[in-house]
Amino acid sequence: MFKRVGLIVGAILLSILLLGYVFRLPLLQWAIAPELKKAGITLSCLDFSITSELNIYADKVCVNYQNQQLQLTGITANIKRIDIKNAVLTVNPFPKNDNANQLAKNLDLALPSTRPLISIKQLAVKSDQLNKPLKISILEPTLNQFNVTGDINASAILTADKVSGQFAVNDTLLKQVINTKNTLIAGVNFNTQQAFSFDGIELKLNGDISAQFTHTYEQCQANVLTTGKLATHFNLNSQALMLNTDLLNNKINLTPSCANLISPSEYAGFVSNQVPLNWQLKLPQSIRLKDSELSLPAINLVSEGVKQFDILMTDTAVNIKSPLENVQTNLSAQISTPDINNFSVNAQLVGTTIKGDYAVALESLPEFVPATANGLSLGGHFDISEFIDSKPVGLINAKLTLNSVDAFDISAVQYQGDLTAKMDKQLNAEVTLTHQFKSAQYKKFKATDISNTLTANANLGVGELFAELTAKTNIKAVNSPDIKLNNIKVESNGLQSRALKATHHAFINDVELVINHHVSAQANPFEVIIPEQGVLPLNAFISQFEPLAQLTEGKFNGYISGDVNLQNASFNIGVTHIGALYNDYLASDLNSVFSGQYNSGKLNVKPTTFNLNEFRAGAVVKNIKGQWQVNDNSALVNDITGDVFGGEFSLDTYTVGKPNQVANVKFENIDASKLVTLDDKSGIVLTGRLAGALPVHFNSGEIEIIDGSLFSQGTGNLKITNNAAFDSVMQQQQELQPVLGLLTNLDIQKLNSSVALKSDGWLKLGVNLQGYNKAEQQQVNFNYNHEENVFTLLRALRLSDEITQKVEQQYSQKGN
């Protein structure tokens, strides 16, 4: 009975076991899977069997946790050990966690006091971030203590609230597993020993690091060496990464051949001499990365050696996904080299806005600059926004001072320049440039106290560029061996598009000019308008060429037009009521309107009439008329007529400056009383009319009259009374009294005289006088040679007009 019951019970139990084994997989899915799912674990595959040694053997186990996939194969388990032949862990990006209740929590593991020890012969870790799978072996020699060997060597201890341990990584591993197309990784030598701990929320790393990077570009080799300690903190909930890097020593060394990377040019040598080869990078105590936001309190790059470079970035915050648009930092740079006294920049960058200031100081300019200068100082400030993928808005200012500068035949002393450029959101741009010189010299021209301000306004929007230009220039004086100009003031307005059109309103020595010009690639036409104005300001120019010449009254005006490129111009000038003094010579009421052309260095003035009311040169000449012209830079006057000594004179032609020429002067109907009678006290009275011809020879600056003649026109009379010189001769030479007495009252029938004038002023007259003395009823034929210095004579004649001259001079001085 009991035996039957035992057989029945045994058969039932065996049947249950057989049924359980046969239906083991559905039972596991029904009983275990729901419990795993509560922990966020999905069991997707499981197949196991019981071996003859009563061990559990599983061909495959598939587990998913937070998008991470783990597949185990070849599993043998018993109450002492769990051995896994192969494991593959596929690491995928963690899903975004928008539910605050699903944040990571501190570890709270219910670790059993006894369980089978685990070993994994090979674990392959796959990820898109890895160049190839990472392969390691895991062994648990003691409960909750793990050793990792393979691509990574590490050890770890598992406790209820923390996982801790240490690991080592080198450059061989990096080169094998880092997924990068950048071949720079091939030049890296890297080693680190890191201690780590993980409490379920925060991962901490702390250890030594040694890294060396070598890269060669063409003939330049760069070496970067980093040694020291690095601490890392990563929080799963905040996704914040914190690096403590202040204990790292970072050095950057360049080989001298790196200077050859600078393109061959005149400035390549200077630049290469300024750049240091040895650098040190100082990192901050903490670098923070959270949600693509990178924060760096301070980064300092300094040079080693006599070339001092100090570049500092502070309070840097940047979004690594869009760094150009989302960046904030403060930048300062200080540079000092044997060739650069000082260079400094301070700037604040916020997104697409940058503002700051800068300063540069040099004893002299580098050799490659086509100029020499001493005491250079450059500084300014800037405030610019929207400078990325757009046109900048803001302003830039630059101030330059030089003790002296020489460039392109121009030398200047105490130069100051100020440049300001600004633009608004409507793309309205304004540039203002101001120059100031104590003095400047160009070849033979020297200017003092120069100031110039140029302003350009334009809109940089779509379409053709138009710039409105305004300028003001003041120059105290311009001196050259030929001319001196004072008080130069110029106000200019212009429009720059495809060509430049400008108008200049100028005052030079108080002479007013209006200048219009047009500059293009094809032509450079201009026009000069001279408004009607008084001539007295012209004395400042005239006195430089003829110190004895002076204008006393009158007006002038004119118009000049031409092309600078073609070197031609036409002009029309008018002068009215001009009065002038030259030493003791006085001209009054000159009028003339003339026109002409200048072409290829040749000046031509059309034949032009002129009228001069009066000319005083001892003798008074009135109603002077004639023509003047200029042919290929040669000026001449012709057909000159006028009234003198009660008669008329004429001049055929005279070319100004021609070395050898003869000008023929003729006299008609001259009143002999005015020619011979010098003053009322002379006692000599000559009446009648005279004519003559005087060939005036000009020879290399000397003036002579050769074979000149004077002769009477009709009859005349000579009376001599109370003349001291005549009476003295009569008394001293009594034998001549009968002859000389005939001249005291002589009716002149004919008078002829030869005239010769030497270049030194001595005039020689050979006089033949024929007449009749009524008192003595005797015919007279008298020959007489007379010599006198005509220059002295003319001076004596001019003394009689002294009062008139003084009045004119006083008038002229008041005008000036």
Short mmCIF file of C-alpha atoms in Angstrom, two decimals, residues 33 88 109 165 176 209 233 280-281 322 372 387-388 471 544 548 554 620-621 624 675 740 756 814:
data_model
loop_
_atom_site.label_atom_id
_atom_site.label_comp_id
_atom_site.label_asym_id
_atom_site.label_seq_id
_atom_site.Cartn_x
_atom_site.Cartn_y
_atom_site.Cartn_z
CA ALA A 33 9.91 39.16 -16.51
CA VAL A 88 28.39 42.18 -25.70
CA LEU A 109 22.07 48.01 -3.19
CA GLY A 165 38.25 51.74 -7.88
CA GLN A 176 42.34 51.97 -31.13
CA ILE A 209 47.92 62.52 -16.33
CA HIS A 233 33.10 65.29 -11.61
CA GLN A 280 52.84 77.90 -21.31
CA LEU A 281 49.08 77.41 -21.01
CA SER A 322 26.69 77.19 -31.64
CA THR A 372 60.61 105.98 -41.21
CA PHE A 387 29.93 91.17 -37.08
CA ILE A 388 29.22 87.48 -37.87
CA ALA A 471 36.58 118.29 -45.55
CA GLN A 544 57.78 137.60 -53.18
CA LEU A 548 59.38 146.85 -55.08
CA GLY A 554 41.44 147.57 -58.53
CA VAL A 620 53.81 161.41 -67.05
CA VAL A 621 52.51 159.06 -69.75
CA ILE A 624 48.34 154.07 -72.97
CA LEU A 675 60.64 167.85 -72.69
CA LEU A 740 76.42 182.11 -76.88
CA ALA A 756 72.72 156.94 -77.91
CA LYS A 814 45.63 151.11 -45.50
#
